[in-house]
PDB file of C-alpha atoms in Angstrom:
ATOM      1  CA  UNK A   1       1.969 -94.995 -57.384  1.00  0.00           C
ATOM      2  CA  UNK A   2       4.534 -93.141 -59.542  1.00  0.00           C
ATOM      3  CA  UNK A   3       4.928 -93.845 -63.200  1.00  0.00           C
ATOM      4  CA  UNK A   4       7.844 -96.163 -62.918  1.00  0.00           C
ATOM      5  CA  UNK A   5       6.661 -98.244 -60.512  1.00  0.00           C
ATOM      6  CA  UNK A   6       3.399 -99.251 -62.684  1.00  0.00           C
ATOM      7  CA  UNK A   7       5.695-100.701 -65.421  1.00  0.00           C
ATOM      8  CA  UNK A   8       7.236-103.333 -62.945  1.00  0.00           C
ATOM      9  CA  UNK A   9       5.798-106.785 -64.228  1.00  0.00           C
ATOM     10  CA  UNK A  10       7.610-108.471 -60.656  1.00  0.00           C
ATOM     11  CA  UNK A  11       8.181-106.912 -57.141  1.00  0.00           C
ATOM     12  CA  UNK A  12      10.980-109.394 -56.455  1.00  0.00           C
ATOM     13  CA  UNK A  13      13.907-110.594 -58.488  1.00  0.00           C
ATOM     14  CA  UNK A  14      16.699-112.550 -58.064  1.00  0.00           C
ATOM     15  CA  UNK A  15      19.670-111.363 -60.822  1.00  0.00           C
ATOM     16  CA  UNK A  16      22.684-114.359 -61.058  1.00  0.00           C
ATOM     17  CA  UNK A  17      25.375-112.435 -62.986  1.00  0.00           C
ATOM     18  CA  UNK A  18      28.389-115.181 -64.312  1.00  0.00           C
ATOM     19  CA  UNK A  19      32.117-113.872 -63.530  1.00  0.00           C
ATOM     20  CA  UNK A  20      32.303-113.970 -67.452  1.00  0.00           C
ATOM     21  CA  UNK A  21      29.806-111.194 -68.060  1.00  0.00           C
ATOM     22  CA  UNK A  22      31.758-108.663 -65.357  1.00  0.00           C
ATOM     23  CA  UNK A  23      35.117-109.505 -68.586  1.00  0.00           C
ATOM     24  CA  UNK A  24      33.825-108.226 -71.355  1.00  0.00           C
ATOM     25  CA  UNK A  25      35.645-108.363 -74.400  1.00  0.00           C
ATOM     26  CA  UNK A  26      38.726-109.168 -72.627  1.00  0.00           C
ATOM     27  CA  UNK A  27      37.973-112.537 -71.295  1.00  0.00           C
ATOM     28  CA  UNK A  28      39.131-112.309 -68.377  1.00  0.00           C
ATOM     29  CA  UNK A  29      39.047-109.822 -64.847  1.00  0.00           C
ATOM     30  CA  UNK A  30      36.251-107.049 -64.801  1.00  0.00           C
ATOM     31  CA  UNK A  31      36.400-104.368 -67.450  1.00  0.00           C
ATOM     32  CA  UNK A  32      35.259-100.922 -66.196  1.00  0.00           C
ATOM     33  CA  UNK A  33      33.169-100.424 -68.938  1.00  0.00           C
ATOM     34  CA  UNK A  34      31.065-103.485 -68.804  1.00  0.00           C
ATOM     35  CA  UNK A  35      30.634-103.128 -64.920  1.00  0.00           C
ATOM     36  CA  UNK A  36      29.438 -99.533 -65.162  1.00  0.00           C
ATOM     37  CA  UNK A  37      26.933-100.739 -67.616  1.00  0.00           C
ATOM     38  CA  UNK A  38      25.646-103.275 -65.866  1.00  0.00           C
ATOM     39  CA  UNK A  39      25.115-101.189 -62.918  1.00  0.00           C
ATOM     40  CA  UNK A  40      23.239 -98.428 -64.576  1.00  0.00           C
ATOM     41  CA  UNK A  41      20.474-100.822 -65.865  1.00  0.00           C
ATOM     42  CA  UNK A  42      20.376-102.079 -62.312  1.00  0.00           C
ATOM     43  CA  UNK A  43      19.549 -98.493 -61.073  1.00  0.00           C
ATOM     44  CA  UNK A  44      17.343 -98.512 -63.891  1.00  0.00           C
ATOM     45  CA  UNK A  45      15.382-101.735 -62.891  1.00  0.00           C
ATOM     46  CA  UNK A  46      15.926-100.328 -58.758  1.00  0.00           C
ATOM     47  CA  UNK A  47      13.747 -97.265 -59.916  1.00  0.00           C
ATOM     48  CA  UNK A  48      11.103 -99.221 -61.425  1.00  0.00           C
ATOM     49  CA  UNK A  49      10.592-100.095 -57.613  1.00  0.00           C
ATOM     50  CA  UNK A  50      11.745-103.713 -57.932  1.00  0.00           C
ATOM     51  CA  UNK A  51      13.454-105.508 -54.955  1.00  0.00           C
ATOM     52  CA  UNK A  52      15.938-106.993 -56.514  1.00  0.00           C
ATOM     53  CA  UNK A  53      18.997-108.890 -54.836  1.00  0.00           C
ATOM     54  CA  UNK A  54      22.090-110.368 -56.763  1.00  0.00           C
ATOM     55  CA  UNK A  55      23.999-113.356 -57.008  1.00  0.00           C
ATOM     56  CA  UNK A  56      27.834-113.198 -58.693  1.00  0.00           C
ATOM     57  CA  UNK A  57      30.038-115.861 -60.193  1.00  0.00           C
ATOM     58  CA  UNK A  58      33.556-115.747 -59.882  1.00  0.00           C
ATOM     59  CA  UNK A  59      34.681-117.493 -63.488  1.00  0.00           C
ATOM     60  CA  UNK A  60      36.463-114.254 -64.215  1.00  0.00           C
ATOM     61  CA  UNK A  61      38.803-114.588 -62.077  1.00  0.00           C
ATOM     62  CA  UNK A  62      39.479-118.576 -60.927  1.00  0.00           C
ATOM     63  CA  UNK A  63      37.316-121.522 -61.567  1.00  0.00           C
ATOM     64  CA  UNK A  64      37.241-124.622 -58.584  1.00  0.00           C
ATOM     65  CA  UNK A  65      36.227-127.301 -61.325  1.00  0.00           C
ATOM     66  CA  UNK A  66      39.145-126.333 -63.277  1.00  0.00           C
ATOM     67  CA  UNK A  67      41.534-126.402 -60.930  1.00  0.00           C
ATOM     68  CA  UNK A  68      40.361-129.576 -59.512  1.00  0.00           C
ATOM     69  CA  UNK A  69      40.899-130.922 -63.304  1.00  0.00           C
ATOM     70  CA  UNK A  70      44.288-129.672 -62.841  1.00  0.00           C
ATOM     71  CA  UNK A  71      44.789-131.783 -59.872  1.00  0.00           C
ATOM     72  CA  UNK A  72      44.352-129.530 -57.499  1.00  0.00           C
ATOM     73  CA  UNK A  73      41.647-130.431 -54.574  1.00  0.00           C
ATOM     74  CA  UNK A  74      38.155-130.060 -55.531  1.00  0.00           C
ATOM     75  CA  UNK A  75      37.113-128.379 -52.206  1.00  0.00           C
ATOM     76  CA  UNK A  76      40.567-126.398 -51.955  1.00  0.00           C
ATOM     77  CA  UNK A  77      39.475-125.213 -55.592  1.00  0.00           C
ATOM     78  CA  UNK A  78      35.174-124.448 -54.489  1.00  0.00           C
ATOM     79  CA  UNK A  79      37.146-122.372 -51.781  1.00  0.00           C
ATOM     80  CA  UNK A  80      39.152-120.578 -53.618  1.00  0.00           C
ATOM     81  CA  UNK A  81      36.356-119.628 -56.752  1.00  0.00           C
ATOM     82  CA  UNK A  82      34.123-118.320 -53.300  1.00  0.00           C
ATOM     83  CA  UNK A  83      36.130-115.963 -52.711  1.00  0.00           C
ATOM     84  CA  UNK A  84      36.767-115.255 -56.587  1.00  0.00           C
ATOM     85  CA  UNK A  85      33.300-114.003 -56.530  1.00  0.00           C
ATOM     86  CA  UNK A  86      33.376-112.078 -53.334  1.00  0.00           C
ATOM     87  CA  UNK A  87      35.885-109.841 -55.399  1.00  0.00           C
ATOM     88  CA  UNK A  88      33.471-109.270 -58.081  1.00  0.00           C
ATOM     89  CA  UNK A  89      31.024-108.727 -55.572  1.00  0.00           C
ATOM     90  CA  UNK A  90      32.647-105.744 -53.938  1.00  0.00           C
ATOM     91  CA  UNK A  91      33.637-104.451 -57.811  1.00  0.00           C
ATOM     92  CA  UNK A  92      29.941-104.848 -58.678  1.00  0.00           C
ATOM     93  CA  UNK A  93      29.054-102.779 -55.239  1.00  0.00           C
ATOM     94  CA  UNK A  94      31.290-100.302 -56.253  1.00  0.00           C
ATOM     95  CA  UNK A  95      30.057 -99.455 -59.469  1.00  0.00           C
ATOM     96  CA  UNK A  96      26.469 -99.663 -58.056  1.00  0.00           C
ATOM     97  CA  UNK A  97      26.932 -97.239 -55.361  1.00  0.00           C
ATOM     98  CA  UNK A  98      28.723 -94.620 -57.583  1.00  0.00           C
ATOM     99  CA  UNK A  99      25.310 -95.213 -59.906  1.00  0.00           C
ATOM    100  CA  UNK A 100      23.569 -93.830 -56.580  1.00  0.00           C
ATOM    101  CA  UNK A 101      22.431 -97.093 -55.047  1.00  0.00           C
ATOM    102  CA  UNK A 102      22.283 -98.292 -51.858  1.00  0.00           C
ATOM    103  CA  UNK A 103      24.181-101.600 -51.989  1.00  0.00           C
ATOM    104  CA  UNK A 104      25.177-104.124 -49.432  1.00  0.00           C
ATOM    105  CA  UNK A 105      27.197-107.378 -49.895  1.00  0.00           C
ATOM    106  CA  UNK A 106      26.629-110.660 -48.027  1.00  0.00           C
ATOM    107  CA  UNK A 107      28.433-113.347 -48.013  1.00  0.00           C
ATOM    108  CA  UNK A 108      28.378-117.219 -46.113  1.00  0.00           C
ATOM    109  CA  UNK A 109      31.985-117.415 -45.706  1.00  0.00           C
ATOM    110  CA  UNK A 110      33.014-114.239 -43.381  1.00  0.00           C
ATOM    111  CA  UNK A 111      34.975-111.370 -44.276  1.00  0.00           C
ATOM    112  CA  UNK A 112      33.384-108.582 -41.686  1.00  0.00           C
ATOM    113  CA  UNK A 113      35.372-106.249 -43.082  1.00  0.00           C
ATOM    114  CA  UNK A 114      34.452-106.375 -46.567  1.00  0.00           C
ATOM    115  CA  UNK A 115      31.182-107.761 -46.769  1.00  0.00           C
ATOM    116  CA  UNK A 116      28.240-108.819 -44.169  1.00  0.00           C
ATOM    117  CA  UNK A 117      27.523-112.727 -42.918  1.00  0.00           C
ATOM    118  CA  UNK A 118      24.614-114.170 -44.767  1.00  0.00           C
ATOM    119  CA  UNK A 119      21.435-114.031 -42.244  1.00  0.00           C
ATOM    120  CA  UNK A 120      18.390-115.040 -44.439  1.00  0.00           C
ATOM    121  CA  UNK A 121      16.513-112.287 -42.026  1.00  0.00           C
ATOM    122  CA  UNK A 122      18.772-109.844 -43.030  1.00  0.00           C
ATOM    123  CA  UNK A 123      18.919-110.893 -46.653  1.00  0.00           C
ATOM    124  CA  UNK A 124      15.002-110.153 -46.776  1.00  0.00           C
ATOM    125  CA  UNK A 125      15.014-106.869 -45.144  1.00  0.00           C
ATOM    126  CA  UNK A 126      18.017-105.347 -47.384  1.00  0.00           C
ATOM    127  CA  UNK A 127      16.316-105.238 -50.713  1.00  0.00           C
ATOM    128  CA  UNK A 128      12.588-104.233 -49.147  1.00  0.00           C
ATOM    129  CA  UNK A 129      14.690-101.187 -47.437  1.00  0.00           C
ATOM    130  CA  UNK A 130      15.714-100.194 -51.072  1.00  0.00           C
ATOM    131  CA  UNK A 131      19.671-101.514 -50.371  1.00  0.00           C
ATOM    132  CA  UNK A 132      20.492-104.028 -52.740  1.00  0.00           C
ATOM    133  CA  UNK A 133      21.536-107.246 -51.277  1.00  0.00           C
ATOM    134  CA  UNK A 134      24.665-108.786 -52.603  1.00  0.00           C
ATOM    135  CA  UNK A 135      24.662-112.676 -51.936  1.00  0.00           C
ATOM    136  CA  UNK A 136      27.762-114.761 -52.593  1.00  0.00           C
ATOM    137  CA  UNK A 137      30.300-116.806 -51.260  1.00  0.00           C
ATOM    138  CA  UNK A 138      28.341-120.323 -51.798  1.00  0.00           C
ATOM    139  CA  UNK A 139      27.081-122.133 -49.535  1.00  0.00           C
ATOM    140  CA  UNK A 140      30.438-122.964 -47.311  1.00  0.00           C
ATOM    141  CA  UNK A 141      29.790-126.781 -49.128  1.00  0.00           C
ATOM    142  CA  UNK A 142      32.640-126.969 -51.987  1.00  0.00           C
ATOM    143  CA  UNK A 143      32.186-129.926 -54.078  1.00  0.00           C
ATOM    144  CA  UNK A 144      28.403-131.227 -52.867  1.00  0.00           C
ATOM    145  CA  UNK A 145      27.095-127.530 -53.930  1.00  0.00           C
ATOM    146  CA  UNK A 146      29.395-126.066 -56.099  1.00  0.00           C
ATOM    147  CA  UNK A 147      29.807-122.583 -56.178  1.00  0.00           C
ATOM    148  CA  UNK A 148      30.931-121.624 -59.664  1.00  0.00           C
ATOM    149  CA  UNK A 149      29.294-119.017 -62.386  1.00  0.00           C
ATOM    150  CA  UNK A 150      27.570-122.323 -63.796  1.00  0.00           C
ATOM    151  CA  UNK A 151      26.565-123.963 -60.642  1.00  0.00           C
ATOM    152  CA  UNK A 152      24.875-120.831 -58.949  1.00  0.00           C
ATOM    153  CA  UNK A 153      23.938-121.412 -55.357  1.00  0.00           C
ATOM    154  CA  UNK A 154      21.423-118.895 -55.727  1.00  0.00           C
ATOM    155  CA  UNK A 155      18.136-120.806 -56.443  1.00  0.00           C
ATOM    156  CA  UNK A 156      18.713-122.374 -52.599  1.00  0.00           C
ATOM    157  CA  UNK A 157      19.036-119.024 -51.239  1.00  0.00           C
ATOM    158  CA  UNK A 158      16.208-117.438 -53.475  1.00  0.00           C
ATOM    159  CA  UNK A 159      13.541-119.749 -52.725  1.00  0.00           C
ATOM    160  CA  UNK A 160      13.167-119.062 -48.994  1.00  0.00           C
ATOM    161  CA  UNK A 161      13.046-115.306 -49.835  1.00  0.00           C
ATOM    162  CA  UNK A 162      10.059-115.706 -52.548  1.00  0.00           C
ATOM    163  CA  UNK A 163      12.351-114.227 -55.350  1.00  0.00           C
ATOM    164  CA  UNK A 164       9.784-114.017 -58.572  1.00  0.00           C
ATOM    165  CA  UNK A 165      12.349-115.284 -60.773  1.00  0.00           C
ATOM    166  CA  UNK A 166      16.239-116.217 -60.355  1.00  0.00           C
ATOM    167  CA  UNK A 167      18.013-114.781 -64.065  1.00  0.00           C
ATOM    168  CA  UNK A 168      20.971-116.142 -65.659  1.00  0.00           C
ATOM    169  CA  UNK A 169      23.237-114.106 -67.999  1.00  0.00           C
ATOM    170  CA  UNK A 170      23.704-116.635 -70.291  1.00  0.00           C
ATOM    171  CA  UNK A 171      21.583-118.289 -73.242  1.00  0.00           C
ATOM    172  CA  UNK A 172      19.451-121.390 -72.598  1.00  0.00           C
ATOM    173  CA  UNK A 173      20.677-123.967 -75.986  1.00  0.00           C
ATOM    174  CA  UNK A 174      21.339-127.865 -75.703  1.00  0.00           C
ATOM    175  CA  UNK A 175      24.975-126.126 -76.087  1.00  0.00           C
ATOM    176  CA  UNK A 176      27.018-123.548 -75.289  1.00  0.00           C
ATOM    177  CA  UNK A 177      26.546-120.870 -78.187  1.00  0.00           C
ATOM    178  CA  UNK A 178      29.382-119.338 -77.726  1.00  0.00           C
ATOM    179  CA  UNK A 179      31.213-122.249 -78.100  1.00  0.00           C
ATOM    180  CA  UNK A 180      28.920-123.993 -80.864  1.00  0.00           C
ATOM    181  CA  UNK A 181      27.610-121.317 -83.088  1.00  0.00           C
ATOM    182  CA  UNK A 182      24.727-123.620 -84.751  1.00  0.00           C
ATOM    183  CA  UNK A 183      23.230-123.751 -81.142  1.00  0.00           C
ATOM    184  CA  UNK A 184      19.692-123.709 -81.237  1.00  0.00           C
ATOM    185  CA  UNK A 185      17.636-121.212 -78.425  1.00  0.00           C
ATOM    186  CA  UNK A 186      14.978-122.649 -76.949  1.00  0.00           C
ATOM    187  CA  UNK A 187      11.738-120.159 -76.064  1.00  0.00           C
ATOM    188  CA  UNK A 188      10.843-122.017 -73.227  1.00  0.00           C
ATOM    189  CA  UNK A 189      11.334-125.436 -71.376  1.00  0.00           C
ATOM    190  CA  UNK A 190      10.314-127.107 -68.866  1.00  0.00           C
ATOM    191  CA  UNK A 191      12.312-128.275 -65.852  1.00  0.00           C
ATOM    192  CA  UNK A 192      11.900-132.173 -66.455  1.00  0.00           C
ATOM    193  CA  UNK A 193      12.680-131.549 -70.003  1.00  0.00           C
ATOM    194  CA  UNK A 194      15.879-129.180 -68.954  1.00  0.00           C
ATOM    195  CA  UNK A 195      17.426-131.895 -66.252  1.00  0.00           C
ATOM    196  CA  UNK A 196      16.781-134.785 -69.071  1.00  0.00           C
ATOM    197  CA  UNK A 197      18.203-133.171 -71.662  1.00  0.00           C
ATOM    198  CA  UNK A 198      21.259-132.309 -69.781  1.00  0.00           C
ATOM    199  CA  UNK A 199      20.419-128.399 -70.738  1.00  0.00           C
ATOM    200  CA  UNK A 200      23.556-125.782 -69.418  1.00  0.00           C
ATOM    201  CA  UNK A 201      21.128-123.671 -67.434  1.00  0.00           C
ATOM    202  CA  UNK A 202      22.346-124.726 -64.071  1.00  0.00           C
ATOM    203  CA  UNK A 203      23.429-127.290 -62.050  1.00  0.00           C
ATOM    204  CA  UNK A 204      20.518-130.405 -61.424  1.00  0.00           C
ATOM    205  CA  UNK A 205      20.464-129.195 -57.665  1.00  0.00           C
ATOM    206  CA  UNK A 206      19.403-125.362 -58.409  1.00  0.00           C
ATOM    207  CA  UNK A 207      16.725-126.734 -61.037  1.00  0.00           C
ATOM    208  CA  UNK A 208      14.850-128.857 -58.766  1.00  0.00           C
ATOM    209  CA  UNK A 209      15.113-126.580 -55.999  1.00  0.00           C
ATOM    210  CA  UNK A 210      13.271-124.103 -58.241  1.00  0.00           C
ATOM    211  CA  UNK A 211      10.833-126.490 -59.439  1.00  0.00           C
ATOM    212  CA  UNK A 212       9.888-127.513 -55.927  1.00  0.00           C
ATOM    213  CA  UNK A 213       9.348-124.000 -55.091  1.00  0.00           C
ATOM    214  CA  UNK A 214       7.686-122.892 -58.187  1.00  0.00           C
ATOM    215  CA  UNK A 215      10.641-120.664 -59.265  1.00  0.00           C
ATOM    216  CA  UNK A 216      10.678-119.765 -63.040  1.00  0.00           C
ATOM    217  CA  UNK A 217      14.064-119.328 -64.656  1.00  0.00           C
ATOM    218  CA  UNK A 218      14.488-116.520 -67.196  1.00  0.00           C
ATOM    219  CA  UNK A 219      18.174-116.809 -69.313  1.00  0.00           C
ATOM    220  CA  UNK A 220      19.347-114.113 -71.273  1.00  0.00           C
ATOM    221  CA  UNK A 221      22.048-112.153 -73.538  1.00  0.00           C
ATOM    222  CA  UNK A 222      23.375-109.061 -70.643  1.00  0.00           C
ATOM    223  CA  UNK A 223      25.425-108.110 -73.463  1.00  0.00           C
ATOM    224  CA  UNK A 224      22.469-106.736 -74.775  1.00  0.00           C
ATOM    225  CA  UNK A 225      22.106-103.319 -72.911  1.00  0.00           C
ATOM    226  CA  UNK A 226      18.439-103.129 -71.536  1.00  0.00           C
ATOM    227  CA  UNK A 227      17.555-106.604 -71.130  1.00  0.00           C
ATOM    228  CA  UNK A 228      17.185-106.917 -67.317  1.00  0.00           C
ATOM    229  CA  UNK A 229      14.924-103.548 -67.882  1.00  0.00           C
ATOM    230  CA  UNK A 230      13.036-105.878 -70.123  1.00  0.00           C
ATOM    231  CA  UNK A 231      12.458-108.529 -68.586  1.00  0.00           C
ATOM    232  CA  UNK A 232      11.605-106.682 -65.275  1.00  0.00           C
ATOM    233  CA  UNK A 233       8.820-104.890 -67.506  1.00  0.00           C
ATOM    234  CA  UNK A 234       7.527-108.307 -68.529  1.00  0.00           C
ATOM    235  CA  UNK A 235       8.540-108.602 -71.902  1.00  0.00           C
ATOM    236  CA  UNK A 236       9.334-111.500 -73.233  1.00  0.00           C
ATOM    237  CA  UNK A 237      13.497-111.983 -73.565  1.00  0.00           C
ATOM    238  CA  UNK A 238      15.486-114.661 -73.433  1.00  0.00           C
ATOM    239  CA  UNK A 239      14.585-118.453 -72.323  1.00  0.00           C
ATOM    240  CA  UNK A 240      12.441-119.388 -69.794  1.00  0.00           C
ATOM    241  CA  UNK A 241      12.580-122.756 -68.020  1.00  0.00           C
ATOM    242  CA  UNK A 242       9.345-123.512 -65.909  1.00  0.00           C
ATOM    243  CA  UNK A 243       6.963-125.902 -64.503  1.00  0.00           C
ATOM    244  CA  UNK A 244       4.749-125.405 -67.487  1.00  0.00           C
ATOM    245  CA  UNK A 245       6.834-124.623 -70.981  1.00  0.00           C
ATOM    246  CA  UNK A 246       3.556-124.391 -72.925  1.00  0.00           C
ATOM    247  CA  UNK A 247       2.005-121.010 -70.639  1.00  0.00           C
ATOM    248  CA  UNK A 248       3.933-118.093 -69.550  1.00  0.00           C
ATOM    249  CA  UNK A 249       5.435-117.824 -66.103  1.00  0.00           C
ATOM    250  CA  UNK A 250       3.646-115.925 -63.490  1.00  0.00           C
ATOM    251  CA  UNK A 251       5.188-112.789 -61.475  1.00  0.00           C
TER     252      UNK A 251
END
């Protein structure tokens, strides 16, 4: 087995990547830089010999539950953030493939000429054949499944596939810390603990969905250049929510 391979701690991984992180400093739209980033520790973690598929959120670029706050209607507004994120999916593919990666993008709304229709067969073949499998466009269920950067859809299509762990990009704190700098990180949790406590990991649906299938949830800092690498390795980065917060999650 080559040298690379050995240091994989997990053969599968699910990587959910919020609109916000393709912005960068800029808050808003993709930045080149950040992208290009972003895809180079993917090649990295691609080398390691990791299967490794991808969910994107579309906050970057329009937000349903905002919209909806606006008055606009809520499903009219899910819609609409889908296909938010099916534009950062074909950025993300772009970058990817220039990195020298095999990349295809699937989606559950169709756009055939853009971007393949979700077929959980297909899905499962992509990333063993060394093509990294692009999944977004929700679930075609606005409002009862919401399809935003904070209220992935991925954990429901992970599950069936036997991801090792779906990954946020964003820190696991009873708040926001971007917004409240005295936030407090928490090391590890443990899924009752995270729905009671109202934690901003993900939405209540995604958690349970992972706790019925025995799904750990890493969060993490992507700002920080290396840390999928990391975590792929096994090292230990970020939060982890899982069925057990006083042992460590198994690949």
């Amino acid at each position: 087995m080559p040298d690379a391979q050995r240091h994989a701690a997990y053969r599968r991984v699910l990587l959910k990547i919020s609109g916000e992180a393709l912005a960068g400093g800029q808050g808003y739209g993709i930045d080149p830089d950040t992208i290009a980033g972003i895809a180079e520790e993917i090649r990295e973690v691609i080398g390691m010999g990791v299967q490794l598929a991808i969910v994107i959120g579309g906050g970057n670029i329009f937000r349903g539950i905002a919209a909806s706050a606006g008055g606009m209607d809520r499903a009219t507004g899910d819609y609409m953030g889908m296909l938010a994120t099916i534009i950062n999916a074909l950025a993300l593919q772009d970058a990817i493939e220039k990195a020298g990666v095999a990349t295809r993008v699937l989606s559950a709304i169709e756009m055939r000429a853009v971007s393949e229709p979700y077929i959980r067969r297909r899905a499962i073949r992509h990333p063993r054949q060394r093509a990294r499998g692009g999944l977004r466009g929700g679930h075609r269920q606005p409002v009862s499944s919401p399809p935003t950067p904070r209220v992935p859809c991925a954990p429901s299509r992970s599950a069936p596939r036997c991801c090792s762990r779906p990954r946020r990009s964003t820190a696991s704190t009873p708040a926001d810390p971007v917004k409240e700098p005295t936030a407090t990180k928490l090391a590890r949790v443990g899924y009752i603990e995270a729905l009671n406590r109202g934690l901003d990991v993900m939405d209540h649906t995604a958690i349970s969905l992972c706790m019925d299938n025995k799904l750990p949830i890493v969060v993490f800092d992507l700002t920080r250049r290396g840390n999928i690498r990391r975590i792929v390795a096994g090292e230990s980065v970020g939060s982890v929510v899982t069925n057990d917060a006083t042992q460590p999650p198994k690949g």
